[in-house]
Coordinates of N, CA and C in Angstrom, one line a residue:
M1 N 1.9 24.0 -0.8 CA 1.7 23.2 -1.9 C 0.5 22.3 -1.6
T2 N -0.5 22.2 -2.5 CA -1.7 21.5 -2.3 C -1.8 20.1 -2.9
G3 N -0.8 19.8 -3.7 CA -0.8 18.5 -4.4 C -1.6 18.5 -5.6
E4 N -2.0 19.7 -6.1 CA -2.8 19.8 -7.3 C -1.9 19.8 -8.6
K5 N -2.4 19.1 -9.6 CA -1.8 19.2 -10.9 C -2.8 19.6 -11.9
I6 N -2.5 20.4 -12.8 CA -3.4 20.8 -13.9 C -2.8 20.3 -15.2
G7 N -3.6 19.6 -16.0 CA -3.2 19.0 -17.2 C -2.6 17.7 -17.1
P8 N -2.5 16.9 -18.1 CA -1.9 15.5 -18.0 C -0.5 15.5 -17.6
A9 N -0.2 14.7 -16.7 CA 1.2 14.5 -16.3 C 1.4 13.0 -16.0
C10 N 2.6 12.5 -16.2 CA 2.9 11.1 -15.9 C 2.7 10.8 -14.4
T11 N 2.0 9.8 -14.1 CA 1.7 9.5 -12.7 C 2.9 8.8 -12.1
F12 N 4.0 8.5 -12.9 CA 5.2 7.8 -12.4 C 6.2 8.9 -12.1
C13 N 6.6 9.7 -13.1 CA 7.7 10.7 -12.9 C 7.2 12.1 -12.8
G14 N 5.9 12.4 -13.1 CA 5.4 13.8 -13.0 C 5.6 14.7 -14.2
Q15 N 6.3 14.2 -15.2 CA 6.6 15.1 -16.4 C 5.3 15.3 -17.2
P16 N 5.1 16.4 -17.8 CA 3.9 16.7 -18.6 C 3.7 15.7 -19.8
I17 N 2.5 15.3 -20.0 CA 2.2 14.4 -21.2 C 1.3 15.2 -22.1
T18 N 1.7 15.3 -23.4 CA 1.0 16.1 -24.4 C 0.2 15.1 -25.3
G19 N -1.0 15.6 -25.6 CA -1.8 14.9 -26.6 C -2.5 13.7 -26.1
E20 N -2.7 13.5 -24.8 CA -3.3 12.3 -24.3 C -4.8 12.5 -24.1
S21 N -5.5 11.5 -24.5 CA -7.0 11.5 -24.3 C -7.2 10.6 -23.0
P22 N -8.2 11.0 -22.2 CA -8.5 10.2 -21.0 C -8.7 8.8 -21.2
E23 N -9.3 8.4 -22.4 CA -9.6 7.0 -22.6 C -8.4 6.2 -23.0
R24 N -7.4 6.8 -23.5 CA -6.2 6.0 -24.0 C -4.9 6.8 -23.6
P25 N -4.3 6.4 -22.5 CA -3.1 7.1 -22.1 C -1.9 6.8 -23.0
N26 N -1.1 7.8 -23.3 CA 0.1 7.7 -24.1 C 1.3 7.3 -23.1
P27 N 2.3 6.6 -23.6 CA 3.5 6.4 -22.8 C 4.2 7.8 -22.6
C28 N 4.8 7.9 -21.4 CA 5.5 9.1 -21.1 C 6.8 9.2 -22.0
D29 N 7.0 10.4 -22.6 CA 8.2 10.6 -23.4 C 9.5 10.6 -22.6
Y30 N 9.3 11.0 -21.3 CA 10.5 11.1 -20.4 C 11.0 9.8 -19.9
C31 N 10.0 9.0 -19.2 CA 10.4 7.8 -18.6 C 9.9 6.5 -19.2
G32 N 8.9 6.7 -20.2 CA 8.4 5.5 -20.9 C 7.2 4.8 -20.1
S33 N 6.8 5.3 -18.9 CA 5.8 4.7 -18.2 C 4.5 4.8 -19.0
V34 N 3.7 3.7 -18.9 CA 2.4 3.7 -19.5 C 1.3 3.9 -18.5
S35 N 1.6 4.4 -17.3 CA 0.6 4.6 -16.3 C -0.3 5.7 -16.6
G36 N -0.1 6.6 -17.6 CA -1.0 7.6 -17.9 C -0.9 8.9 -17.1
G37 N -1.6 9.8 -17.5 CA -1.6 11.1 -16.8 C -3.0 11.5 -16.4
Y38 N -3.1 12.6 -15.6 CA -4.3 13.1 -15.2 C -4.8 14.3 -16.0
S39 N -5.9 14.2 -16.6 CA -6.4 15.3 -17.4 C -7.4 16.2 -16.6
H40 N -7.3 16.1 -15.3 CA -8.2 16.9 -14.5 C -7.5 17.2 -13.2
L41 N -8.1 17.9 -12.3 CA -7.5 18.3 -11.1 C -7.5 17.1 -10.1
V42 N -6.4 16.9 -9.4 CA -6.3 15.9 -8.4 C -5.9 16.6 -7.1
N43 N -6.8 16.8 -6.2 CA -6.5 17.5 -5.0 C -6.2 16.5 -3.9
L44 N -4.9 16.1 -3.7 CA -4.6 15.1 -2.7 C -4.9 15.6 -1.3
T45 N -4.7 16.9 -1.0 CA -5.0 17.4 0.3 C -6.5 17.1 0.7
G46 N -7.4 17.3 -0.3 CA -8.8 17.0 0.0 C -9.1 15.6 0.2
A47 N -8.4 14.7 -0.6 CA -8.5 13.3 -0.5 C -8.1 12.8 0.9
I48 N -7.0 13.3 1.4 CA -6.4 12.8 2.6 C -7.3 13.4 3.8
A49 N -7.7 14.6 3.7 CA -8.5 15.2 4.8 C -9.9 14.6 4.8
G50 N -10.5 14.3 3.6 CA -11.8 13.7 3.6 C -11.8 12.3 4.1
A51 N -10.7 11.5 3.8 CA -10.7 10.2 4.3 C -10.3 10.1 5.8
A52 N -9.6 11.0 6.3 CA -9.2 11.0 7.7 C -10.2 11.6 8.7
V53 N -11.3 12.2 8.2 CA -12.2 12.9 9.1 C -12.8 11.9 10.1
G54 N -13.1 10.7 9.7 CA -13.7 9.8 10.7 C -12.7 9.2 11.6
Y55 N -11.4 9.5 11.5 CA -10.4 8.9 12.3 C -9.6 9.9 13.1
V56 N -10.2 10.9 13.5 CA -9.5 12.0 14.2 C -9.0 11.5 15.5
E57 N -9.8 10.8 16.2 CA -9.4 10.4 17.6 C -9.2 8.9 17.7
G58 N -8.0 8.5 18.2 CA -7.8 7.1 18.5 C -7.5 6.2 17.4
A59 N -7.3 6.6 16.2 CA -7.0 5.8 15.0 C -5.5 5.6 14.9
S60 N -5.2 4.4 14.4 CA -3.8 4.2 14.1 C -3.5 4.7 12.6
Y61 N -2.2 4.8 12.3 CA -1.8 5.2 10.9 C -2.4 4.1 9.9
P62 N -2.3 2.8 10.2 CA -2.8 1.9 9.3 C -4.3 2.0 9.0
Q63 N -5.1 2.3 10.1 CA -6.5 2.6 9.9 C -6.8 3.8 9.0
V64 N -6.0 4.9 9.3 CA -6.2 6.1 8.5 C -5.8 5.8 7.0
L65 N -4.7 5.1 6.8 CA -4.3 4.8 5.4 C -5.3 3.9 4.7
L66 N -5.9 2.9 5.4 CA -6.9 2.1 4.8 C -8.1 2.9 4.4
G67 N -8.5 3.9 5.3 CA -9.6 4.8 5.0 C -9.3 5.7 3.8
I68 N -8.0 6.1 3.6 CA -7.7 6.9 2.4 C -7.8 6.0 1.2
A69 N -7.3 4.8 1.3 CA -7.4 3.9 0.1 C -8.9 3.7 -0.3
R70 N -9.8 3.5 0.7 CA -11.2 3.4 0.4 C -11.8 4.7 -0.2
F71 N -11.3 5.8 0.3 CA -11.8 7.1 -0.2 C -11.3 7.2 -1.7
L72 N -10.1 6.9 -2.0 CA -9.6 7.0 -3.4 C -10.4 6.1 -4.3
L73 N -10.7 4.9 -3.9 CA -11.5 4.0 -4.7 C -12.9 4.5 -4.9
A74 N -13.5 5.2 -3.9 CA -14.8 5.7 -4.0 C -14.9 6.9 -4.9
R75 N -13.8 7.5 -5.3 CA -13.8 8.6 -6.2 C -14.3 8.2 -7.6
N76 N -14.4 6.9 -7.9 CA -14.9 6.4 -9.2 C -14.0 6.9 -10.3
D77 N -12.7 7.0 -10.1 CA -11.7 7.4 -11.1 C -10.8 6.2 -11.2
D78 N -10.8 5.6 -12.4 CA -10.0 4.4 -12.6 C -8.5 4.7 -12.4
K79 N -8.1 5.9 -12.6 CA -6.7 6.2 -12.5 C -6.2 6.2 -11.1
L80 N -7.1 6.2 -10.1 CA -6.8 6.2 -8.7 C -6.8 4.8 -8.1
C81 N -7.2 3.8 -8.9 CA -7.2 2.4 -8.4 C -5.8 1.9 -8.0
G82 N -4.8 2.2 -8.8 CA -3.4 1.8 -8.5 C -3.0 2.4 -7.2
L83 N -3.2 3.7 -7.1 CA -2.8 4.4 -5.9 C -3.6 3.9 -4.6
A84 N -4.8 3.6 -4.8 CA -5.6 3.0 -3.7 C -4.9 1.6 -3.2
T85 N -4.5 0.9 -4.2 CA -3.8 -0.4 -3.9 C -2.5 -0.2 -3.1
I86 N -1.7 0.8 -3.6 CA -0.5 1.1 -2.9 C -0.7 1.5 -1.5
V87 N -1.6 2.4 -1.3 CA -1.9 3.0 0.0 C -2.4 1.9 1.0
A88 N -3.2 0.9 0.5 CA -3.7 -0.2 1.3 C -2.5 -1.0 1.8
H89 N -1.6 -1.3 0.9 CA -0.4 -2.1 1.3 C 0.5 -1.4 2.2
L90 N 0.6 -0.1 2.0 CA 1.4 0.7 2.9 C 0.9 0.6 4.4
A91 N -0.4 0.6 4.5 CA -1.1 0.4 5.8 C -0.6 -0.9 6.4
C92 N -0.5 -2.0 5.6 CA -0.1 -3.3 6.1 C 1.3 -3.3 6.5
E93 N 2.2 -2.6 5.8 CA 3.6 -2.6 6.1 C 3.8 -1.9 7.4
I94 N 3.1 -0.8 7.6 CA 3.3 -0.1 8.9 C 2.8 -0.9 10.1
A95 N 1.6 -1.6 9.9 CA 1.1 -2.4 10.9 C 2.0 -3.6 11.3
L96 N 2.6 -4.2 10.2 CA 3.6 -5.3 10.5 C 4.8 -4.8 11.2
E97 N 5.3 -3.6 10.8 CA 6.5 -3.1 11.5 C 6.2 -2.8 13.0
R98 N 5.0 -2.2 13.2 CA 4.6 -2.0 14.6 C 4.4 -3.2 15.4
S99 N 3.9 -4.2 14.8 CA 3.7 -5.5 15.5 C 5.0 -6.1 15.8
L100 N 6.0 -6.1 14.9 CA 7.3 -6.5 15.2 C 8.0 -5.7 16.4
S101 N 7.8 -4.4 16.3 CA 8.4 -3.6 17.3 C 7.8 -3.9 18.7
D102 N 6.5 -4.1 18.8 CA 5.8 -4.5 20.0 C 6.3 -5.9 20.5
S103 N 6.6 -6.8 19.6 CA 7.1 -8.1 20.0 C 8.5 -8.0 20.5
F104 N 9.3 -7.2 19.9 CA 10.7 -7.0 20.4 C 10.6 -6.5 21.8
S105 N 9.7 -5.5 22.0 CA 9.6 -4.9 23.4 C 9.1 -6.0 24.4
R106 N 8.1 -6.7 24.0 CA 7.6 -7.7 25.0 C 8.7 -8.8 25.3
K107 N 9.5 -9.1 24.3 CA 10.6 -10.1 24.6 C 11.8 -9.5 25.1
R108 N 11.8 -8.1 25.3 CA 12.9 -7.4 25.9 C 14.2 -7.5 25.1
I109 N 14.0 -7.4 23.7 CA 15.1 -7.4 22.8 C 15.0 -6.2 21.9
Q110 N 14.7 -5.0 22.4 CA 14.6 -3.8 21.6 C 15.9 -3.5 20.9
S111 N 17.0 -3.8 21.4 CA 18.3 -3.5 20.7 C 18.4 -4.3 19.4
F112 N 17.7 -5.4 19.3 CA 17.7 -6.3 18.1 C 16.9 -5.6 17.0
E113 N 16.0 -4.8 17.4 CA 15.1 -4.1 16.4 C 15.8 -3.3 15.4
D114 N 16.8 -2.5 15.9 CA 17.6 -1.6 15.0 C 18.4 -2.4 14.0
A115 N 19.0 -3.5 14.5 CA 19.9 -4.3 13.7 C 19.0 -5.0 12.6
V116 N 17.8 -5.4 12.9 CA 16.9 -6.0 11.9 C 16.5 -5.0 10.9
A117 N 16.1 -3.8 11.4 CA 15.7 -2.8 10.4 C 16.8 -2.4 9.4
N118 N 18.0 -2.5 9.8 CA 19.1 -2.2 8.9 C 19.3 -3.3 7.9
I119 N 18.9 -4.5 8.2 CA 19.0 -5.6 7.2 C 17.9 -5.7 6.3
L120 N 16.7 -5.4 6.7 CA 15.5 -5.6 5.9 C 15.4 -4.5 4.9
N121 N 14.8 -4.8 3.7 CA 14.5 -3.8 2.7 C 13.0 -3.5 2.7
G122 N 12.5 -3.0 3.8 CA 11.1 -2.7 4.0 C 10.4 -3.7 4.8
Y123 N 9.1 -3.6 4.9 CA 8.3 -4.5 5.8 C 7.1 -5.1 5.0
N124 N 7.3 -5.4 3.8 CA 6.3 -6.0 2.9 C 6.1 -7.4 3.5
P125 N 4.9 -7.7 4.0 CA 4.6 -9.0 4.5 C 4.7 -10.2 3.5
A126 N 4.6 -9.9 2.2 CA 4.7 -10.9 1.2 C 6.2 -11.3 0.9
N127 N 7.1 -10.5 1.4 CA 8.5 -10.8 1.3 C 8.8 -11.9 2.2
E128 N 9.4 -13.0 1.7 CA 9.6 -14.2 2.5 C 10.5 -13.9 3.7
M129 N 11.6 -13.1 3.6 CA 12.5 -12.9 4.7 C 11.7 -12.1 5.8
V130 N 10.9 -11.1 5.4 CA 10.1 -10.3 6.4 C 9.1 -11.3 7.1
R131 N 8.4 -12.1 6.3 CA 7.4 -13.0 6.8 C 8.1 -14.0 7.8
N132 N 9.2 -14.5 7.4 CA 9.9 -15.5 8.3 C 10.3 -14.9 9.6
L133 N 10.8 -13.6 9.5 CA 11.2 -12.9 10.8 C 9.9 -12.7 11.6
Y134 N 8.9 -12.2 11.0 CA 7.6 -12.0 11.7 C 7.1 -13.3 12.4
T135 N 7.1 -14.4 11.7 CA 6.7 -15.6 12.3 C 7.6 -16.1 13.4
S136 N 8.9 -15.9 13.2 CA 9.9 -16.3 14.3 C 9.7 -15.4 15.6
V137 N 9.4 -14.2 15.4 CA 9.3 -13.3 16.5 C 7.9 -13.3 17.2
T138 N 6.9 -13.5 16.4 CA 5.5 -13.4 17.0 C 4.9 -14.8 17.2
G139 N 5.4 -15.8 16.4 CA 4.8 -17.2 16.5 C 3.5 -17.3 15.6
D140 N 3.2 -16.2 14.9 CA 2.0 -16.2 14.1 C 2.4 -16.6 12.7
E141 N 1.9 -17.7 12.2 CA 2.2 -18.2 10.9 C 1.1 -17.6 9.9
I142 N 1.3 -16.3 9.6 CA 0.3 -15.6 8.9 C 0.0 -16.1 7.5
Q143 N 1.0 -16.8 6.9 CA 0.8 -17.4 5.6 C -0.2 -18.5 5.6
E144 N -0.6 -19.0 6.8 CA -1.6 -20.1 6.9 C -3.0 -19.6 7.1
Q145 N -3.2 -18.3 7.1 CA -4.5 -17.7 7.3 C -5.3 -17.7 6.0
P146 N -6.6 -17.8 6.1 CA -7.5 -17.9 4.9 C -7.3 -16.8 3.9
F147 N -7.0 -15.6 4.3 CA -6.8 -14.5 3.4 C -5.5 -14.4 2.7
W148 N -4.5 -15.3 3.1 CA -3.2 -15.1 2.6 C -3.0 -15.2 1.1
G149 N -3.7 -16.1 0.4 CA -3.6 -16.2 -1.0 C -4.0 -14.9 -1.7
N150 N -5.1 -14.3 -1.3 CA -5.6 -13.0 -1.9 C -4.6 -11.9 -1.6
F151 N -4.0 -12.0 -0.3 CA -3.1 -10.9 0.1 C -1.8 -11.0 -0.7
S152 N -1.3 -12.2 -0.9 CA -0.1 -12.5 -1.6 C -0.2 -12.0 -3.1
R153 N -1.4 -12.4 -3.7 CA -1.6 -11.9 -5.1 C -1.7 -10.4 -5.2
S154 N -2.3 -9.8 -4.2 CA -2.4 -8.3 -4.2 C -1.1 -7.7 -4.0
A155 N -0.2 -8.3 -3.2 CA 1.1 -7.7 -3.0 C 1.9 -7.8 -4.3
K156 N 1.8 -8.8 -5.1 CA 2.4 -8.9 -6.4 C 1.9 -7.8 -7.3
R157 N 0.6 -7.6 -7.2 CA 0.0 -6.5 -8.0 C 0.5 -5.2 -7.6
R158 N 0.6 -4.9 -6.3 CA 1.2 -3.6 -5.8 C 2.6 -3.5 -6.3
D159 N 3.4 -4.5 -6.3 CA 4.8 -4.4 -6.8 C 4.8 -4.1 -8.3
N160 N 3.9 -4.7 -9.1 CA 3.9 -4.4 -10.5 C 3.4 -3.0 -10.8
I161 N 2.5 -2.5 -9.9 CA 2.1 -1.1 -10.1 C 3.3 -0.1 -9.9
I162 N 4.1 -0.4 -8.9 CA 5.2 0.5 -8.5 C 6.3 0.3 -9.5
R163 N 6.7 -0.9 -9.8 CA 7.9 -1.2 -10.6 C 7.7 -1.1 -12.1
K164 N 6.5 -1.5 -12.5 CA 6.3 -1.6 -14.0 C 5.2 -0.7 -14.5
G165 N 4.6 0.1 -13.7 CA 3.5 1.0 -14.1 C 2.3 0.3 -14.5
L166 N 2.0 -0.9 -13.9 CA 0.8 -1.6 -14.2 C -0.4 -0.8 -13.9
I167 N -1.4 -0.8 -14.8 CA -2.6 -0.1 -14.5 C -3.7 -1.1 -14.1
V168 N -4.3 -0.9 -12.9 CA -5.2 -1.9 -12.4 C -6.6 -1.2 -12.4
G169 N -7.6 -2.1 -12.5 CA -9.0 -1.7 -12.5 C -9.6 -1.7 -11.1
R170 N -10.9 -1.4 -11.1 CA -11.6 -1.3 -9.9 C -11.7 -2.7 -9.2
T171 N -11.9 -3.7 -9.9 CA -12.1 -5.1 -9.3 C -10.8 -5.5 -8.5
D172 N -9.6 -5.2 -9.2 CA -8.4 -5.6 -8.6 C -8.1 -4.7 -7.3
A173 N -8.4 -3.4 -7.4 CA -8.2 -2.5 -6.3 C -9.2 -2.9 -5.1
E174 N -10.4 -3.3 -5.4 CA -11.3 -3.7 -4.4 C -10.8 -5.0 -3.7
E175 N -10.2 -5.9 -4.5 CA -9.6 -7.1 -3.9 C -8.4 -6.7 -3.0
S176 N -7.6 -5.8 -3.5 CA -6.5 -5.4 -2.7 C -6.9 -4.7 -1.3
I177 N -7.9 -3.9 -1.4 CA -8.3 -3.2 -0.2 C -9.0 -4.3 0.8
K178 N -9.7 -5.2 0.2 CA -10.3 -6.3 1.1 C -9.2 -7.1 1.7
S179 N -8.2 -7.5 0.9 CA -7.1 -8.4 1.5 C -6.3 -7.6 2.5
A180 N -6.1 -6.3 2.3 CA -5.4 -5.5 3.3 C -6.2 -5.3 4.5
S181 N -7.5 -5.2 4.4 CA -8.4 -5.0 5.5 C -8.4 -6.3 6.4
D182 N -8.4 -7.5 5.7 CA -8.4 -8.8 6.4 C -7.0 -8.9 7.1
F183 N -5.9 -8.5 6.4 CA -4.6 -8.6 7.0 C -4.6 -7.8 8.3
L184 N -5.0 -6.5 8.2 CA -5.0 -5.6 9.4 C -5.9 -6.2 10.5
A185 N -7.0 -6.7 10.2 CA -7.9 -7.3 11.2 C -7.2 -8.4 11.9
H186 N -6.5 -9.2 11.2 CA -5.8 -10.3 11.8 C -4.7 -9.8 12.7
L187 N -3.9 -8.8 12.3 CA -2.9 -8.3 13.1 C -3.4 -7.6 14.4
T188 N -4.5 -7.1 14.4 CA -5.1 -6.4 15.5 C -6.0 -7.2 16.4
A189 N -6.2 -8.5 16.0 CA -7.1 -9.4 16.7 C -6.5 -9.8 18.0

């Protein structure tokens, strides 16, 4: 499977959308999402391979994911802006989870890691419970960093893309990628 879709399909549930023009997406008849469909080919394999080429050796998953988000944004396709935002935040969640795991190991409380993972509902740094755990374990009050306001706003945007089918434009996606980049730079500093 190559990840290709031909014809318009809901970007939320994947069902075909009929009669949609690229300028004005119709709501999906199946799930009601207003996220629109793709009226052209989207080759995700090419996107991922193209973005990861510069990261073949020594790159972390968060670095590769941020590269993929930048690649998606560079495609100059407004329908990819939401996906670029989601991928950028996924990079942050993975980096935060790894940072916590490293901290558990350094403190020699690895057994605590599994118990915490079972309690948490993901590793979104904007989630207060996750952030409080991170601050307690690492001593890093990340919410005090200069980038935090933009990051927090971007995290809400990402949630609205996923949960409500929010369509974001280039400016919002650029802000999300910048705030994710700042977040990752802080975690790896």
